[in-house]
mmCIF file of C-alpha atoms in Angstrom:
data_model
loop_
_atom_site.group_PDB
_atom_site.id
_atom_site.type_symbol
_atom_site.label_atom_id
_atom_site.label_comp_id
_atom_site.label_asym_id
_atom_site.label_seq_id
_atom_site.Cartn_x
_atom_site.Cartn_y
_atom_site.Cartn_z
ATOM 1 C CA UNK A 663 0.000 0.000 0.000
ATOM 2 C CA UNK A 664 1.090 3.270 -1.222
ATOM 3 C CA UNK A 665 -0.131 5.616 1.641
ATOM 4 C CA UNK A 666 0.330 3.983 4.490
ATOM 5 C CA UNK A 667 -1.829 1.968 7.438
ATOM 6 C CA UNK A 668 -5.220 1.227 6.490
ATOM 7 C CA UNK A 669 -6.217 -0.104 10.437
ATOM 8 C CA UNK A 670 -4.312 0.238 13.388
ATOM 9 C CA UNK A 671 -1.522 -2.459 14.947
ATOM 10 C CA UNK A 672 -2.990 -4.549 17.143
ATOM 11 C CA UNK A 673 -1.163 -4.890 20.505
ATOM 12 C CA UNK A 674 -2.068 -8.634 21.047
ATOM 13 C CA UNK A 675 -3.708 -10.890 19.175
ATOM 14 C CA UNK A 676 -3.784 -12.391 15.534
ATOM 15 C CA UNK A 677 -2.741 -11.069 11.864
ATOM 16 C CA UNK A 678 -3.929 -13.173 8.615
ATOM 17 C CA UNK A 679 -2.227 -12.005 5.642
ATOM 18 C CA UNK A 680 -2.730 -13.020 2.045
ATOM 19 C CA UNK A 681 -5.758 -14.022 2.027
ATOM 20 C CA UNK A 682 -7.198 -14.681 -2.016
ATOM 21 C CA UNK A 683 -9.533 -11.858 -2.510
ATOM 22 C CA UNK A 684 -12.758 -11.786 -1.263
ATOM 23 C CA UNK A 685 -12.291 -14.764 1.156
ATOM 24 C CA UNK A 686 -11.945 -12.664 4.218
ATOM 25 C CA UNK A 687 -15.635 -13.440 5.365
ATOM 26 C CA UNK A 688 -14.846 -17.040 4.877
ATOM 27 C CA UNK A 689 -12.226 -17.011 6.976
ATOM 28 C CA UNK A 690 -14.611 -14.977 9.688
ATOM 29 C CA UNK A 691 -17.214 -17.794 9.351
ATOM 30 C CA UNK A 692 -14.581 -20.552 10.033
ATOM 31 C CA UNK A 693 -12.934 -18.535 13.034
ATOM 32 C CA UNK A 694 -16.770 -18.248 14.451
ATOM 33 C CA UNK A 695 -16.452 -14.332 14.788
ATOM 34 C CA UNK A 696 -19.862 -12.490 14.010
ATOM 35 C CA UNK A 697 -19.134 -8.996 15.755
ATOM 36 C CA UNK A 698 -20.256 -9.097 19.038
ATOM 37 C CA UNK A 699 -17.664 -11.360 20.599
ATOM 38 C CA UNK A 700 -15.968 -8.233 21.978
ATOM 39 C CA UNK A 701 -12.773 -8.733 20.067
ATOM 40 C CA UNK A 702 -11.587 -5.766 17.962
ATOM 41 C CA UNK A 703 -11.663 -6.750 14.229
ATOM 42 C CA UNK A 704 -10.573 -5.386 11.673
ATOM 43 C CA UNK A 705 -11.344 -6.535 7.766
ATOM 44 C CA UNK A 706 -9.896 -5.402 5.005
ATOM 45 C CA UNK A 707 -10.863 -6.595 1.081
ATOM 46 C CA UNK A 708 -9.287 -5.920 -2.437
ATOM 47 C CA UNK A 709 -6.596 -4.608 -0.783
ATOM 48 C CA UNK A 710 -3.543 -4.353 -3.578
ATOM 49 C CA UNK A 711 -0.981 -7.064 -3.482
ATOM 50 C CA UNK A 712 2.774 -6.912 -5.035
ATOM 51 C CA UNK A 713 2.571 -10.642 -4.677
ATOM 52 C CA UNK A 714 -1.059 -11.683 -5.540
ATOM 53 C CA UNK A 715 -2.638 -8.416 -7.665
ATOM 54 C CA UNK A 716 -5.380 -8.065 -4.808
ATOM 55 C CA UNK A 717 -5.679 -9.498 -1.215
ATOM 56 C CA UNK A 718 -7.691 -9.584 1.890
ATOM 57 C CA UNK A 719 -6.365 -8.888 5.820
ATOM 58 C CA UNK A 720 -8.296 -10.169 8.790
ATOM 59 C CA UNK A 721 -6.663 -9.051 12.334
ATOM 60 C CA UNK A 722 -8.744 -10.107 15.819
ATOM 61 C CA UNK A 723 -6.947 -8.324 19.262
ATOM 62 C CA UNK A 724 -6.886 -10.649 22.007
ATOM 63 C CA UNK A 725 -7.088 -14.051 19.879
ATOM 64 C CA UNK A 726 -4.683 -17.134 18.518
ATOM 65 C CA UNK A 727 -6.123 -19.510 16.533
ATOM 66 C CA UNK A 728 -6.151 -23.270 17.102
ATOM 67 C CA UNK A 729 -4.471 -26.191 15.215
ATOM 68 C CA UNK A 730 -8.143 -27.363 13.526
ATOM 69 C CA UNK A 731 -8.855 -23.192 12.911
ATOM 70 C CA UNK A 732 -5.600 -22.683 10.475
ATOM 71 C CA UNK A 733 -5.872 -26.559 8.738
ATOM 72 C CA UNK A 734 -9.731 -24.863 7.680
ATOM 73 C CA UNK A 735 -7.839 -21.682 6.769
ATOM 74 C CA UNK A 736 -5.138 -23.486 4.988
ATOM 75 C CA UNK A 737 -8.523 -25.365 2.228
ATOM 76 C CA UNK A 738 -9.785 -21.942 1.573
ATOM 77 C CA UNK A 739 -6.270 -19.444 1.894
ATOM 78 C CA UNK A 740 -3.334 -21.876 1.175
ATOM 79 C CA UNK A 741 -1.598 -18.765 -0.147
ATOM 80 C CA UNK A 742 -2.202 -16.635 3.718
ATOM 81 C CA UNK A 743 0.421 -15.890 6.461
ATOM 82 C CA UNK A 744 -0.548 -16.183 10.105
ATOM 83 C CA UNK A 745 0.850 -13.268 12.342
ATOM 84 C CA UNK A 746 0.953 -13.918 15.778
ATOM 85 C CA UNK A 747 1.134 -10.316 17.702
ATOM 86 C CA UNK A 748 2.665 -10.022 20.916
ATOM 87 C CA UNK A 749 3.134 -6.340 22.554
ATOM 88 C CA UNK A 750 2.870 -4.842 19.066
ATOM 89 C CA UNK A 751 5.679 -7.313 17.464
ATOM 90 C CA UNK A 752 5.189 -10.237 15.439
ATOM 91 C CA UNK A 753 6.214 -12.792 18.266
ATOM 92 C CA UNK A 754 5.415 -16.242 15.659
ATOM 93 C CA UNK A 755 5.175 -15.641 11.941
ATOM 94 C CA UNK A 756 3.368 -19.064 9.912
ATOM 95 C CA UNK A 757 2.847 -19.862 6.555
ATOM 96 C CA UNK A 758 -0.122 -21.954 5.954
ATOM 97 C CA UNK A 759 0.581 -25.260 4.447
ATOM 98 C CA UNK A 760 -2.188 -27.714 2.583
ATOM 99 C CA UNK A 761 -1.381 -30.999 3.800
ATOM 100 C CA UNK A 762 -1.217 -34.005 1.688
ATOM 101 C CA UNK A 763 -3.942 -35.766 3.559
ATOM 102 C CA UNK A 764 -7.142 -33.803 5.005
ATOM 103 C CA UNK A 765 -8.429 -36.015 7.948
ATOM 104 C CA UNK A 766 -12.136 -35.387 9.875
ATOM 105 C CA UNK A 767 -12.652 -32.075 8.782
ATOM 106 C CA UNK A 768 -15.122 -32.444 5.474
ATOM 107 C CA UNK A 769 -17.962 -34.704 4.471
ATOM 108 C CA UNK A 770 -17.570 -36.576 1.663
ATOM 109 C CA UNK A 771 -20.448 -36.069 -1.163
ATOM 110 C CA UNK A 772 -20.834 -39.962 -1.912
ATOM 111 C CA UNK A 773 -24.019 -40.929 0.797
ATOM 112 C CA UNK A 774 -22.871 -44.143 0.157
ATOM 113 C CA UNK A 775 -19.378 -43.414 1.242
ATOM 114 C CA UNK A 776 -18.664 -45.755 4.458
ATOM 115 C CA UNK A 777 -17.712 -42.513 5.979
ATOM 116 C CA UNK A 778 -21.381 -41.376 5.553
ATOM 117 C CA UNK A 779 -22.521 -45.003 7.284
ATOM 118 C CA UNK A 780 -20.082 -46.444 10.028
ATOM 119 C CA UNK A 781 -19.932 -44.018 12.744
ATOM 120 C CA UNK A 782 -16.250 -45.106 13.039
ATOM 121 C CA UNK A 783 -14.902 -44.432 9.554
ATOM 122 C CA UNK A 784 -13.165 -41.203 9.690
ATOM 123 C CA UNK A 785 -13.614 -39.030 6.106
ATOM 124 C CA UNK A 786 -10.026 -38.766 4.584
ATOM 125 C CA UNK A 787 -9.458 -36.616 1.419
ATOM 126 C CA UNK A 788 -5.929 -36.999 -0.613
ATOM 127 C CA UNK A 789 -4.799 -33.217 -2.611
ATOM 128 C CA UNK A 790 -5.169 -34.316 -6.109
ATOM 129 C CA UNK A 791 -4.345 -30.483 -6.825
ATOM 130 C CA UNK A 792 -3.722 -27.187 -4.696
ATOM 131 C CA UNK A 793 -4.645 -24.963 -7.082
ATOM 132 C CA UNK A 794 -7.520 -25.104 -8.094
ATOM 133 C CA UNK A 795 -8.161 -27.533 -4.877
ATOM 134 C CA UNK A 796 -9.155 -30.837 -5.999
ATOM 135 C CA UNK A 797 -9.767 -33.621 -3.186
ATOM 136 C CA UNK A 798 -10.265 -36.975 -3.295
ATOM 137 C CA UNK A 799 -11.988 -39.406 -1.226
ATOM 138 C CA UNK A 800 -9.468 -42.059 0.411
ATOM 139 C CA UNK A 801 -12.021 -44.799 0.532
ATOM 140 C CA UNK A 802 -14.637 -44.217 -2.391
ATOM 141 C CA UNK A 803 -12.429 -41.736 -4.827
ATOM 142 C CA UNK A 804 -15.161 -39.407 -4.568
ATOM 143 C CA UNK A 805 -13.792 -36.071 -5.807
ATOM 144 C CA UNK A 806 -14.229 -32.776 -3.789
ATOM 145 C CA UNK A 807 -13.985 -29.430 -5.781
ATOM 146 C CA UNK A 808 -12.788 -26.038 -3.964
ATOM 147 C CA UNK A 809 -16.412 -24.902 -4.248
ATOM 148 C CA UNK A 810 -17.499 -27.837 -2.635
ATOM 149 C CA UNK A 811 -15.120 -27.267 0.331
ATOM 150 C CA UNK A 812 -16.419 -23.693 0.677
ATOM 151 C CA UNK A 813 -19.872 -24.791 0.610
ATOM 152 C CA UNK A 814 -18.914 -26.883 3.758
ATOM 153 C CA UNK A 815 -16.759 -25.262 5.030
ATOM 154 C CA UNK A 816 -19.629 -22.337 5.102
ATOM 155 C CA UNK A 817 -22.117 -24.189 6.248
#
């Protein structure tokens, strides 16, 4: 950015950088946040990017995000940086990785999937591709488009 801060530094708390373009409320909808938490937010969209043309910036004072909170991040921002804020300074600095595996966090599509019938059978996705995102289904090869991980990840 040309002309300096858009928002404030945040003293404590959580910065998520690089975030694709208008996924920023996706990212709010995984993290639970819907404004009257009591945590200061700040959201900014379409923000310009040397690195990825445009961009979106989340940043939530007095929060760090869990292990299962940035592997959701990671399925809809694989490209976004986690800043963790410490007395204004970046204290941990994390680049989100897309695992080869994605285990127990989506649904698989197939209802007749043993994942969708046996209580026990955990879903398990393998990447087929990171970008676009293409899953697929470790026990019935059921594929999973990046729409259809939103969609669930939405819901």
């Amino acid at each position: 950015m040309k002309n300096g801060l858009i928002v404030s530094k945040i003293k404590n708390g959580t910065v998520i950088d690089h975030i694709p373009a208008g996924r920023a409320l996706a990212v709010l909808n995984i993290l639970g946040i819907k404004g009257n938490e009591g945590n200061r937010v700040a959201l900014v969209m379409n923000v310009e990017s040397s690195k990825m043309g445009k961009k979106d910036i989340v940043k939530i004072e007095e929060r760090e995000l869990n292990q299962r909170e940035v592997e959701l991040i990671a399925l809809i921002a694989p490209s976004a940086t986690i800043n963790i804020i410490r007395n204004y300074e970046v204290a941990e600095k994390r680049k989100l990785n897309l695992p080869e595996k994605i285990e127990g966090i989506l649904k698989c599509p197939n209802p007749a999937c043993i994942t969708n019938n046996d209580v026990e059978a955990r879903s398990r996705f393998i990447v087929i591709s990171k970008s676009p995102l293409v899953l697929k289904c470790d026990y019935c090869e059921t594929t999973l488009t990046e729409d259809e991980v939103l969609r669930q990840i939405l819901l």
